[in-house]
XYZ file of C-alpha atoms in Angstrom:
768
model
C 59.830 14.332 58.208
C 59.549 18.321 57.603
C 59.544 21.042 59.919
C 56.608 23.264 60.145
C 58.410 26.375 60.395
C 60.385 26.157 57.221
C 60.205 26.155 53.470
C 62.206 23.120 52.139
C 63.593 22.393 48.712
C 65.442 19.523 47.601
C 68.585 20.162 45.481
C 70.372 17.932 43.148
C 73.911 19.489 42.406
C 74.836 16.955 39.920
C 71.589 17.579 37.859
C 71.457 21.136 38.486
C 67.824 20.965 39.808
C 65.718 21.986 42.830
C 62.192 21.014 43.605
C 59.831 22.348 46.236
C 58.823 19.521 48.672
C 57.412 21.695 51.669
C 56.037 25.190 52.220
C 54.964 26.814 55.275
C 54.420 30.436 53.764
C 52.494 30.846 50.594
C 53.825 34.366 50.229
C 57.385 32.907 49.926
C 56.271 31.306 46.662
C 55.896 34.625 45.217
C 59.808 34.711 44.992
C 60.559 31.322 44.016
C 59.111 28.607 41.653
C 58.261 25.200 42.545
C 61.111 23.890 40.415
C 64.095 25.100 38.250
C 67.757 25.184 37.938
C 69.655 25.661 41.055
C 72.514 27.620 39.616
C 70.118 30.085 37.846
C 68.174 30.753 41.095
C 71.522 31.166 43.163
C 72.809 33.488 40.429
C 69.409 35.696 40.639
C 69.627 35.789 44.497
C 73.208 36.838 44.518
C 72.574 39.666 41.916
C 69.597 40.884 44.076
C 71.686 40.857 47.056
C 74.551 42.784 45.633
C 72.357 45.419 43.870
C 70.170 45.972 47.122
C 72.813 45.858 49.690
C 76.015 46.678 47.749
C 77.893 43.818 49.346
C 79.734 41.166 47.562
C 80.291 39.116 50.849
C 77.706 36.461 49.555
C 80.044 35.023 47.135
C 79.875 31.878 49.415
C 76.581 30.818 47.987
C 78.327 29.683 44.896
C 80.318 27.122 47.043
C 77.604 25.554 48.682
C 78.432 21.805 47.718
C 82.118 22.346 48.713
C 81.145 23.255 52.073
C 78.550 20.511 52.693
C 81.366 17.833 51.697
C 83.183 19.424 54.699
C 80.109 19.490 56.898
C 76.658 18.186 57.296
C 75.349 21.515 57.375
C 75.851 24.965 55.770
C 74.240 28.103 56.744
C 73.718 31.620 54.761
C 72.014 34.430 56.436
C 70.248 36.731 54.255
C 69.423 40.295 55.349
C 65.901 41.711 54.411
C 65.338 45.452 54.499
C 68.632 45.983 56.552
C 67.476 43.336 59.248
C 68.396 39.594 59.984
C 65.179 38.320 58.433
C 66.059 34.528 57.527
C 68.599 31.850 57.428
C 69.006 29.270 54.503
C 70.329 25.908 55.975
C 71.540 23.393 53.672
C 71.722 19.950 54.890
C 73.664 17.153 52.750
C 71.698 14.026 51.766
C 74.533 11.785 50.995
C 78.202 11.729 51.759
C 79.372 12.953 48.338
C 76.921 15.974 48.863
C 75.548 15.377 45.468
C 72.171 15.999 46.984
C 70.746 18.286 49.863
C 67.836 19.868 51.386
C 67.413 23.583 51.802
C 65.464 24.921 54.555
C 64.155 28.560 54.436
C 63.880 29.316 58.151
C 62.058 31.841 60.251
C 60.390 32.273 63.498
C 62.788 29.801 64.878
C 66.705 29.541 65.935
C 68.854 28.077 63.701
C 70.171 25.340 65.842
C 66.852 24.047 66.822
C 65.922 23.689 63.101
C 69.244 21.980 62.318
C 68.603 19.622 65.067
C 65.020 19.121 64.060
C 66.358 18.275 60.489
C 68.726 15.677 61.921
C 66.052 14.147 63.813
C 63.884 13.891 60.756
C 66.636 12.283 58.857
C 67.101 9.761 61.552
C 63.341 9.103 61.618
C 63.377 8.986 57.872
C 66.247 6.290 58.133
C 64.317 4.335 60.524
C 61.092 4.584 58.239
C 62.963 3.483 55.310
C 63.899 0.405 57.076
C 60.350 -0.364 58.015
C 59.617 0.320 54.295
C 62.221 -1.945 53.215
C 60.972 -4.889 55.417
C 57.574 -4.251 54.347
C 58.520 -4.459 50.580
C 60.567 -7.528 51.399
C 57.587 -9.246 53.015
C 55.260 -8.135 50.198
C 57.636 -9.849 47.459
C 58.182 -13.356 46.524
C 61.788 -12.342 46.158
C 64.130 -9.442 47.018
C 67.646 -9.211 45.945
C 69.859 -6.395 46.366
C 72.768 -6.277 44.335
C 76.068 -4.211 43.794
C 76.149 -3.748 40.204
C 79.593 -2.390 40.274
C 81.204 -5.365 42.063
C 78.617 -7.992 40.746
C 77.947 -9.029 44.238
C 74.733 -10.004 46.063
C 74.365 -7.561 49.158
C 71.030 -9.374 50.192
C 68.805 -11.921 48.973
C 65.654 -13.238 50.217
C 62.912 -14.983 48.585
C 59.823 -17.183 48.945
C 60.829 -21.169 48.601
C 57.531 -21.649 46.422
C 59.422 -19.585 43.813
C 61.792 -22.444 43.196
C 62.109 -26.337 43.861
C 65.369 -25.673 45.921
C 67.331 -22.706 47.531
C 69.829 -20.858 45.417
C 73.145 -20.243 46.973
C 75.370 -18.102 44.732
C 77.786 -15.168 45.405
C 78.028 -13.312 41.935
C 75.109 -11.482 40.896
C 75.519 -12.426 37.268
C 75.483 -16.066 38.104
C 72.217 -15.587 40.135
C 70.724 -13.854 37.163
C 71.896 -16.575 34.825
C 70.559 -19.230 36.783
C 67.201 -17.521 37.489
C 66.812 -16.776 33.654
C 67.604 -20.616 32.800
C 65.600 -22.311 35.616
C 62.490 -20.157 35.909
C 61.990 -18.106 33.022
C 59.628 -19.569 30.455
C 59.409 -17.352 27.295
C 61.834 -14.589 27.378
C 65.001 -15.604 29.189
C 67.229 -13.214 27.001
C 65.008 -10.461 27.517
C 65.105 -11.059 31.289
C 69.026 -11.538 31.092
C 69.154 -7.863 29.475
C 66.871 -6.251 31.867
C 69.247 -7.213 34.943
C 72.571 -6.869 33.020
C 75.121 -4.364 34.281
C 75.254 -2.652 30.962
C 71.500 -1.858 31.205
C 71.181 -0.901 34.860
C 74.435 1.678 34.527
C 72.643 3.034 31.221
C 69.460 3.364 33.005
C 71.024 5.045 36.023
C 72.886 7.374 33.709
C 69.888 8.318 31.922
C 68.214 9.445 35.244
C 65.825 6.466 35.461
C 65.762 5.383 39.004
C 63.183 2.510 38.593
C 62.119 0.269 35.985
C 59.977 -2.791 35.743
C 59.835 -6.226 33.886
C 57.115 -8.810 33.569
C 58.003 -12.495 32.515
C 56.182 -15.961 32.610
C 57.758 -18.477 34.920
C 57.920 -22.171 34.279
C 55.594 -22.542 37.297
C 52.891 -21.128 35.083
C 53.000 -17.692 37.169
C 53.627 -14.254 35.954
C 56.303 -12.368 37.893
C 56.739 -8.825 37.977
C 60.193 -7.328 38.745
C 60.507 -3.794 40.032
C 64.093 -2.350 40.276
C 65.209 0.828 42.076
C 68.642 2.204 41.462
C 70.909 4.329 43.641
C 74.546 4.747 44.563
C 75.970 3.957 48.149
C 78.604 6.014 49.756
C 81.256 4.304 47.928
C 79.881 5.647 44.676
C 78.902 1.952 43.621
C 75.454 1.509 41.899
C 73.111 -0.489 43.939
C 69.972 -2.269 42.371
C 67.092 -3.350 44.586
C 65.083 -5.986 42.670
C 61.646 -6.719 44.003
C 59.885 -9.869 42.369
C 56.308 -9.871 43.000
C 53.532 -12.663 42.044
C 51.751 -10.944 39.290
C 49.589 -13.792 38.033
C 46.248 -12.598 39.460
C 46.844 -8.882 38.184
C 47.868 -10.328 34.670
C 44.728 -12.668 34.451
C 42.686 -9.969 35.598
C 44.018 -7.632 32.991
C 43.651 -10.408 30.271
C 40.030 -11.008 31.292
C 39.521 -7.101 31.343
C 40.916 -6.985 27.875
C 38.797 -9.904 26.664
C 35.832 -8.068 28.033
C 36.806 -4.934 26.605
C 37.265 -6.598 23.020
C 33.677 -8.385 23.538
C 32.218 -5.170 24.107
C 34.124 -3.492 21.431
C 32.544 -5.951 19.160
C 29.153 -5.409 20.301
C 29.585 -1.913 20.198
C 30.018 -1.829 16.065
C 26.444 -2.416 15.809
C 24.730 -0.879 18.818
C 24.842 2.584 19.595
C 24.199 2.649 23.276
C 26.001 -0.138 25.500
C 25.291 -0.774 29.183
C 27.075 -3.498 31.288
C 26.534 -4.715 34.601
C 29.816 -6.041 36.478
C 30.341 -8.717 38.894
C 29.521 -6.522 41.746
C 26.032 -5.802 40.204
C 27.320 -2.135 39.293
C 25.760 -0.685 36.242
C 28.361 0.910 33.652
C 28.062 3.104 30.542
C 30.405 1.979 27.865
C 28.789 3.958 25.068
C 26.036 6.329 24.617
C 24.770 8.899 21.991
C 25.530 12.415 22.841
C 21.916 13.406 22.779
C 21.018 10.544 25.209
C 23.950 11.212 27.459
C 22.803 14.950 27.660
C 19.368 14.045 28.546
C 20.639 11.648 31.244
C 23.411 13.575 32.464
C 22.103 13.918 36.099
C 21.848 9.983 36.184
C 25.047 8.688 34.275
C 26.782 7.484 37.554
C 23.491 5.964 39.162
C 23.154 2.294 39.567
C 19.623 2.607 38.466
C 20.642 3.848 35.082
C 18.725 1.262 32.995
C 15.411 1.821 35.096
C 15.848 5.500 34.680
C 16.207 5.022 31.005
C 13.207 2.505 30.916
C 10.838 5.029 32.893
C 12.011 7.890 30.673
C 11.815 6.330 27.288
C 10.152 2.844 27.010
C 6.535 2.964 25.805
C 4.214 2.368 28.547
C 2.760 -0.835 27.065
C 6.209 -2.466 26.766
C 7.716 -1.296 30.130
C 6.795 -4.047 32.292
C 8.112 -6.673 30.029
C 11.345 -4.641 29.393
C 11.965 -4.469 33.181
C 11.139 -7.992 33.570
C 13.582 -9.060 30.711
C 16.546 -6.871 31.833
C 16.258 -8.039 35.150
C 19.765 -9.591 35.918
C 18.352 -12.798 37.741
C 16.107 -13.346 34.783
C 18.576 -12.812 32.249
C 20.701 -15.474 33.733
C 17.944 -18.049 34.029
C 16.783 -17.197 30.394
C 20.522 -17.962 29.248
C 20.750 -21.114 31.084
C 17.318 -22.239 29.299
C 17.555 -20.673 25.932
C 21.266 -19.765 25.001
C 23.959 -17.340 25.488
C 22.521 -14.269 23.804
C 19.051 -12.906 24.554
C 17.379 -10.574 22.042
C 14.097 -8.730 22.330
C 12.517 -5.618 20.613
C 10.649 -3.033 22.514
C 9.206 0.357 21.469
C 10.634 3.898 22.810
C 8.847 7.385 22.549
C 10.906 9.569 20.572
C 9.659 13.070 19.416
C 6.212 12.114 20.268
C 6.379 8.853 17.779
C 6.777 5.281 18.496
C 10.199 4.017 17.620
C 11.149 0.302 17.577
C 14.468 -0.720 19.329
C 16.306 -3.814 19.871
C 18.487 -4.870 22.951
C 20.923 -7.508 22.647
C 22.253 -9.079 26.095
C 25.392 -11.189 26.413
C 27.357 -12.499 29.310
C 30.937 -11.899 28.714
C 31.925 -13.161 32.380
C 31.274 -16.607 33.758
C 28.225 -18.301 35.312
C 29.753 -17.468 38.822
C 30.778 -14.035 38.091
C 28.522 -12.849 35.300
C 29.018 -9.661 33.393
C 26.069 -8.662 31.460
C 26.425 -6.523 28.513
C 23.429 -4.616 27.134
C 23.409 -3.272 23.459
C 20.648 -1.220 22.210
C 20.241 -0.091 18.664
C 17.293 1.431 16.414
C 15.700 -1.010 14.256
C 12.599 1.028 13.480
C 13.038 0.900 9.728
C 13.754 -2.660 9.547
C 10.931 -3.806 12.108
C 8.213 -1.552 10.098
C 9.307 -2.934 6.857
C 9.000 -6.299 8.348
C 5.558 -5.665 9.854
C 4.517 -4.265 6.522
C 5.770 -7.357 4.452
C 3.948 -9.582 7.055
C 0.770 -7.670 6.784
C 1.213 -7.679 3.043
C 1.665 -11.350 2.722
C -1.121 -11.981 5.270
C -3.531 -9.796 3.090
C -2.103 -11.595 -0.004
C -3.003 -14.833 1.704
C -6.527 -13.789 2.471
C -6.782 -12.586 -1.211
C -5.521 -15.839 -2.378
C -7.777 -17.812 -0.023
C -10.749 -15.647 -1.613
C -9.652 -16.232 -5.117
C -9.324 -19.941 -4.515
C -12.703 -20.172 -3.000
C -14.177 -18.000 -5.856
C -12.483 -20.403 -8.330
C -13.920 -23.308 -6.497
C -17.364 -21.965 -6.754
C -16.804 -21.019 -10.379
C -15.759 -24.379 -11.222
C -18.659 -25.744 -9.617
C -20.935 -23.103 -11.766
C -18.885 -23.714 -14.851
C -19.366 -27.606 -14.778
C -23.050 -26.847 -14.356
C -23.097 -24.184 -16.973
C -20.937 -25.743 -19.617
C -22.681 -29.326 -18.996
C -26.129 -27.696 -19.545
C -25.735 -26.384 -23.022
C -23.694 -29.540 -24.003
C -26.394 -31.868 -22.639
C -28.608 -29.822 -24.800
C -26.512 -30.123 -27.795
C -25.881 -34.173 -27.556
C -29.548 -34.475 -26.654
C -31.085 -32.668 -29.447
C -28.570 -34.157 -31.902
C -29.663 -37.647 -30.866
C -33.174 -36.621 -31.391
C -32.539 -35.336 -34.823
C -30.716 -38.173 -36.029
C -33.484 -40.674 -34.563
C -36.175 -38.625 -36.376
C -34.578 -37.742 -39.712
C -38.029 -38.341 -41.564
C -39.932 -36.008 -39.341
C -38.783 -32.528 -40.605
C -40.614 -30.495 -37.851
C -38.605 -32.416 -34.947
C -35.256 -31.999 -36.877
C -35.865 -28.508 -37.338
C -36.743 -28.048 -33.689
C -33.633 -29.890 -32.508
C -31.341 -28.045 -34.986
C -32.487 -24.862 -33.329
C -31.955 -25.916 -30.031
C -28.656 -27.011 -31.152
C -27.775 -23.534 -32.353
C -29.253 -21.852 -29.364
C -27.189 -23.876 -26.846
C -24.140 -23.606 -28.879
C -24.225 -19.972 -28.824
C -24.889 -19.995 -25.006
C -21.741 -22.282 -24.697
C -19.744 -19.913 -26.815
C -21.048 -17.011 -24.670
C -19.634 -18.557 -21.707
C -16.381 -19.392 -23.330
C -15.961 -15.807 -24.501
C -16.515 -14.472 -20.971
C -13.524 -16.451 -20.131
C -11.404 -15.417 -22.681
C -12.223 -11.895 -22.043
C -11.261 -11.981 -18.459
C -7.879 -13.611 -19.487
C -7.479 -10.884 -22.151
C -8.039 -8.211 -19.669
C -5.807 -9.506 -17.049
C -3.003 -9.962 -19.604
C -3.525 -6.477 -20.859
C -4.651 -7.684 -24.275
C -7.511 -5.328 -24.775
C -6.336 -2.207 -26.750
C -8.359 0.902 -27.180
C -9.338 1.513 -30.877
C -10.912 4.924 -31.283
C -13.001 5.877 -34.295
C -15.702 8.445 -35.016
C -19.288 7.183 -34.438
C -22.919 8.203 -34.412
C -23.893 7.371 -30.829
C -27.523 7.479 -31.408
C -27.277 5.064 -34.362
C -24.993 2.637 -32.486
C -27.325 2.484 -29.411
C -30.246 2.111 -31.607
C -28.712 -0.984 -33.241
C -27.957 -2.332 -29.905
C -31.447 -1.873 -28.733
C -32.547 -3.793 -31.837
C -30.312 -6.564 -30.979
C -31.137 -6.757 -27.290
C -34.933 -6.771 -28.361
C -34.673 -10.265 -29.658
C -33.978 -11.654 -26.219
C -36.550 -9.095 -24.491
C -39.270 -10.523 -26.782
C -38.465 -14.102 -25.751
C -39.118 -13.215 -22.139
C -42.117 -10.956 -22.904
C -40.209 -8.130 -21.186
C -40.823 -4.430 -21.747
C -37.718 -2.546 -22.791
C -37.670 1.134 -22.749
C -35.017 3.440 -24.069
C -34.201 7.252 -23.809
C -31.374 8.425 -26.348
C -33.382 11.527 -27.531
C -31.408 13.950 -25.171
C -28.264 13.492 -27.064
C -27.876 16.616 -29.181
C -24.487 16.032 -30.503
C -24.433 12.337 -31.764
C -20.880 12.124 -33.422
C -18.263 11.250 -30.653
C -14.949 9.670 -31.041
C -14.666 6.597 -28.904
C -14.078 2.679 -28.830
C -17.753 1.710 -29.304
C -17.076 -1.784 -29.550
C -15.781 -1.937 -25.920
C -18.615 0.333 -24.968
C -21.273 -1.845 -26.642
C -19.923 -4.975 -24.790
C -20.047 -3.289 -21.389
C -23.744 -2.401 -22.136
C -24.368 -5.868 -23.502
C -22.951 -7.594 -20.236
C -25.030 -5.184 -18.182
C -28.384 -5.455 -20.141
C -28.012 -9.340 -20.527
C -27.525 -9.356 -16.525
C -30.835 -7.311 -16.210
C -32.608 -9.517 -18.812
C -31.343 -12.678 -16.712
C -32.342 -11.408 -13.315
C -35.662 -9.849 -14.294
C -38.785 -12.184 -14.175
C -40.766 -12.598 -17.396
C -43.022 -9.412 -18.202
C -40.598 -7.205 -16.188
C -39.279 -3.823 -17.295
C -35.918 -2.418 -18.225
C -34.999 1.126 -18.754
C -31.883 2.141 -20.651
C -30.975 5.682 -20.888
C -28.027 7.796 -22.317
C -27.819 11.560 -22.047
C -25.177 14.221 -22.010
C -24.461 15.967 -18.682
C -23.120 19.050 -20.656
C -19.964 19.116 -19.138
C -18.216 20.115 -22.271
C -14.583 21.082 -21.735
C -12.137 21.580 -24.743
C -14.416 19.693 -27.180
C -15.188 16.611 -24.609
C -18.648 15.651 -23.495
C -19.513 13.493 -20.304
C -22.425 10.919 -20.981
C -24.127 9.350 -18.296
C -25.793 6.055 -18.893
C -28.624 4.290 -16.846
C -29.669 0.696 -17.140
C -32.513 0.088 -14.585
C -34.687 -3.156 -13.977
C -37.311 -4.222 -11.593
C -35.793 -7.559 -11.122
C -34.890 -9.543 -8.124
C -32.003 -7.068 -6.965
C -28.975 -7.759 -5.126
C -28.220 -8.234 -1.317
C -26.204 -5.401 0.203
C -23.703 -8.245 1.539
C -22.929 -9.246 -1.948
C -22.987 -5.933 -3.501
C -19.452 -5.055 -2.374
C -18.266 -8.378 -3.929
C -20.069 -8.020 -7.403
C -16.969 -6.966 -9.149
C -14.901 -9.905 -7.913
C -14.261 -12.541 -10.577
C -16.246 -15.882 -10.286
C -18.577 -14.308 -7.699
C -22.221 -15.366 -7.832
C -24.998 -14.598 -5.180
C -25.877 -17.737 -3.391
C -29.561 -17.094 -3.049
C -32.444 -19.396 -3.988
C -33.474 -16.772 -6.450
C -30.471 -16.958 -8.433
C -29.238 -20.416 -7.858
C -30.881 -21.728 -10.973
C -29.999 -18.673 -13.329
C -27.055 -19.791 -15.399
C -23.904 -17.671 -15.392
C -20.118 -17.589 -14.694
C -19.942 -14.636 -12.349
C -17.670 -12.832 -14.872
C -20.095 -10.455 -16.470
C -19.670 -7.536 -13.918
C -15.990 -8.312 -13.664
C -15.650 -7.787 -17.468
C -17.866 -4.502 -17.442
C -15.975 -3.049 -14.532
C -12.439 -3.647 -15.955
C -13.601 -2.267 -19.562
C -15.106 0.924 -17.839
C -11.767 1.282 -15.979
C -9.995 0.935 -19.386
C -11.877 3.644 -21.013
C -11.403 6.119 -17.906
C -15.211 5.863 -17.083
C -16.938 5.242 -13.789
C -19.525 2.666 -12.571
C -21.990 2.480 -9.808
C -24.686 0.095 -8.728
C -27.663 0.644 -6.386
C -29.649 -2.313 -5.692
C -32.609 -3.529 -3.242
C -33.763 -7.285 -3.221
C -37.311 -7.377 -4.583
C -37.157 -3.993 -6.125
C -34.523 -4.080 -8.773
C -31.245 -2.623 -9.677
C -29.828 0.286 -11.387
C -26.436 0.552 -13.047
C -24.958 3.983 -13.547
C -22.125 4.905 -15.789
C -20.341 7.752 -16.893
C -17.919 7.967 -20.030
C -16.052 11.155 -21.189
C -15.920 11.272 -25.160
C -14.642 13.644 -27.643
C -17.220 15.328 -29.797
C -16.723 14.822 -33.489
C -18.150 16.501 -36.791
C -19.175 13.240 -38.465
C -19.246 9.621 -38.490
C -16.271 7.778 -40.084
C -17.157 5.917 -43.308
C -17.338 2.568 -42.931
C -16.103 0.232 -45.423
C -19.172 -1.306 -47.210
C -19.028 -4.929 -48.534
C -21.976 -6.150 -50.541
C -23.508 -8.982 -49.166
C -24.621 -9.963 -52.693
C -20.827 -10.201 -54.119
C -20.806 -13.291 -56.037
C -18.092 -15.683 -54.626
C -19.089 -18.450 -57.019
C -15.872 -19.713 -58.941
C -13.399 -18.662 -56.345
C -10.615 -20.808 -55.652
C -9.554 -20.897 -52.175
C -6.802 -22.653 -50.463
C -7.940 -23.956 -46.885
C -4.867 -24.833 -44.744
C -6.315 -26.547 -41.650
C -4.963 -29.672 -39.790
C -8.011 -30.671 -37.987
C -9.894 -32.866 -40.310
C -13.418 -32.177 -38.769
C -12.707 -28.443 -38.918
C -11.726 -28.717 -42.819
C -14.555 -30.920 -43.569
C -17.175 -28.353 -42.180
C -15.534 -25.367 -43.991
C -14.987 -27.293 -46.959
C -18.967 -28.040 -47.145
C -19.802 -24.633 -46.402
C -17.732 -23.230 -49.123
C -18.516 -25.924 -51.552
C -22.465 -24.863 -51.024
C -21.431 -21.370 -51.987
C -19.881 -22.517 -55.383
C -16.291 -21.874 -53.988
C -13.741 -24.406 -55.414
C -11.615 -25.574 -52.261
C -8.212 -27.399 -51.702
C -7.174 -28.580 -48.525
C -3.662 -28.523 -47.056
C -3.030 -30.034 -43.661
C 0.126 -27.879 -42.614
C 2.052 -24.904 -43.696
C 4.703 -26.931 -45.535
C 2.072 -28.813 -47.621
C 0.171 -25.531 -48.135
C 3.516 -23.697 -49.626
C 3.980 -26.563 -51.903
C 0.552 -26.225 -53.438
C 0.710 -22.476 -53.406
C 3.684 -22.721 -55.847
C 1.968 -24.950 -58.193
C -1.622 -23.437 -58.274
C -3.257 -20.309 -58.532
C -5.648 -19.340 -55.695
C -7.855 -16.276 -54.901
C -7.627 -16.442 -51.187
C -5.971 -18.581 -48.505
C -7.808 -19.391 -45.304
C -4.693 -19.981 -43.002
C -4.987 -21.976 -39.524
C -1.999 -20.674 -37.140
C -1.204 -23.619 -34.967
C -0.228 -26.599 -37.096
C 2.522 -29.189 -37.005
C 5.754 -29.080 -39.344
C 5.270 -25.487 -40.460
C 2.675 -23.148 -38.635
C 0.708 -20.513 -40.280
C 2.949 -17.450 -39.361
C 5.830 -19.100 -40.831
C 3.867 -20.109 -44.088
C 2.488 -16.652 -44.547
C 5.939 -15.136 -44.450
C 7.208 -17.431 -47.223
C 4.037 -16.839 -49.331
C 4.608 -12.825 -48.917
C 8.123 -13.272 -50.494
C 6.425 -14.226 -53.669
C 2.854 -13.032 -53.773
C 0.244 -10.637 -52.428
C -2.684 -13.224 -52.529
C -4.922 -12.404 -49.740
C -4.283 -14.538 -46.635
C -7.213 -14.728 -43.887
C -6.131 -16.080 -40.449
C -8.517 -18.639 -39.036
C -7.790 -19.345 -35.508
C -9.331 -20.322 -32.101
C -6.780 -17.706 -30.562
C -9.072 -14.541 -29.833
C -6.355 -12.532 -28.054
C -5.185 -9.206 -29.643
C -1.528 -10.124 -29.629
C -2.257 -13.214 -31.977
C -4.126 -10.680 -34.371
C -0.978 -8.410 -34.258
C 1.343 -10.969 -34.968
C -0.704 -12.443 -37.809
C -0.828 -8.930 -39.598
C 2.923 -8.603 -39.025
C 3.549 -11.887 -40.787
C 1.599 -10.245 -43.871
C -1.918 -11.608 -43.319
C -4.847 -9.474 -44.409
C -7.754 -10.408 -42.068
C -8.482 -12.316 -39.017
C -11.419 -14.574 -38.043
C -12.055 -16.291 -34.936
C -13.285 -19.846 -34.281
C -16.048 -20.732 -34.047
C -17.542 -18.448 -36.758
C -20.726 -18.221 -38.466
C -21.237 -18.895 -42.111
C -22.188 -15.457 -42.834
C -19.386 -14.224 -41.087
C -17.083 -16.450 -43.046
C -18.621 -15.406 -46.282
C -18.411 -11.627 -45.464
C -14.744 -12.000 -44.903
C -14.035 -13.657 -48.265
C -16.373 -11.256 -49.869
C -14.138 -8.329 -48.160
C -10.868 -9.779 -49.230
C -11.475 -10.757 -52.798
């Protein structure tokens, strides 16, 4: 409606405001702001005119509103640099002249501009009529009310809005009927919104438009849009447009639902994409680093494919693109459920990192909205894979152990039955030939030999259990290494002679024989290895045993290298790597008939490790085997003095209390002691022993540990409260913790069943 040859402002005299609505000359804006106080700009302009032209005839500009009340237009002419440069034409906008248009005119005659302005106003009026009709057509109802007189100016509505037309003259009655008949949840709020008091208050505050949404009883949402103005009579007019807001409301509720779902997903996921109903990809959340790297593609419809090509590991790329394909996702959701999860790897900082994507459909099957949540699950995944691998290895080891134990049980069944069969068989022979002394003696010797072998098998089992339970404790003393090795040689020579074998030793390189170590453990290691060499070397074979210092002396310590070499059957390379595993034995025909548990090298390896040493085996089938050990020992100046016990000490006449709940064991012990001239009394439990101790004097007590009523530990504690009589524990428990427990209860010594007669007598001699 605006002339192209004028700069135009809109003036509100009542509010004292002006606002630019059209400008044809940008230079003009250097003088005036786009909006501000009309009185202030008039005073500034008047002051400028007076100062520049010394003429006060321009007082008329303070009376513009009064002039417009008389005439529709009012013109003020402003001279510039002494010439008539421009006119300002004011055109009132209403009968009260409370509002007007202010035209700054140049390059045109004033009358032409005024006529143009009047034509514009006429066109605007016609245009408003068209707008009015368009608004009416787009609304389910349109009501124009005169608030001041409470009358309905015009009322047009869609008959679908109500069951029957409403014919009411008063606006307040219409509003009341409307509220009671059609408003579902908020009729009071509806009444307040359309009340005379509310409309007048809003108009006075300058709010010319307001809106209100209510839920109708026809299950539709209706949005009221109100426009406030004054007519020529000064009455407040409210134009109320009612439009069906149901679709918009439902869309907003659905969008809010989607947003809440996405927010819920976003709590756990650092990157969120979603594909809407129109198959357009959006970014809901993205890390700042990823956003920076993908900044040129953030609005691309192919952002997921770009992300995949840039980051997804090449081996996972095809699967990733297949899974995130929209059609494939909907198919999977139909078959497998509403949530799809899968893991993939991405390349970050030249490292593979595990990520997980979770896909959900927050829309419907007909209009799906797919949300993709990506999160880093590298630590959790790698921990899980580690646990799986650990469990897998554990299962493999368990299967190997079970297989080895099955083999062990099979071997043990054979190895245990062999000496037991000999013991039972020779016992029968001896009984049936009691009058034939030579046969009885031979049978008894075989029984002793088989019993020792059986005891050796049992000791191997106990040693393995003892090692696994941490029962072995290093007990360091000073030894003469050469003397101890010589004693070991003498003991081994007995077995060598039985097989007509050649045994060569070399200890002469040891120049400093006194060392501090636990030679009891070292002796057992050497025994296990030497016995294996004897076992797997044929009759007439050779075994070489050498111990020499390597002269690696550091701070009083020396390293000794020990070699045990034989020319026996040797070990296959395939078995050599399993030789330290418990219960493992070679399955070759050359070893199948050799008794053994498969524990000898397991025990040796464990004891060497306990001492901080090393062990290495070299072997070749048919050639022989060499075992190389290294031990570091502290050098000493002399051997510790050993407590000497005379084997000739007379034990005749000693009084001994034997506490043993097993009748057979007690009979054997009593018979042995009686033959040595020892007076023996027997108690079958700790309580009985305690009672006998209080009534008689004994030189020594032989105490079993596990007994009914009162065990040996409890009995020893009670005796120690009254006497320091020597107490020797006699038990089948061979573990170190059992010995320590016995000593803590006050016992003086410990002997393990089964015992040799000489061993028992030596213990008695030592403690009496």
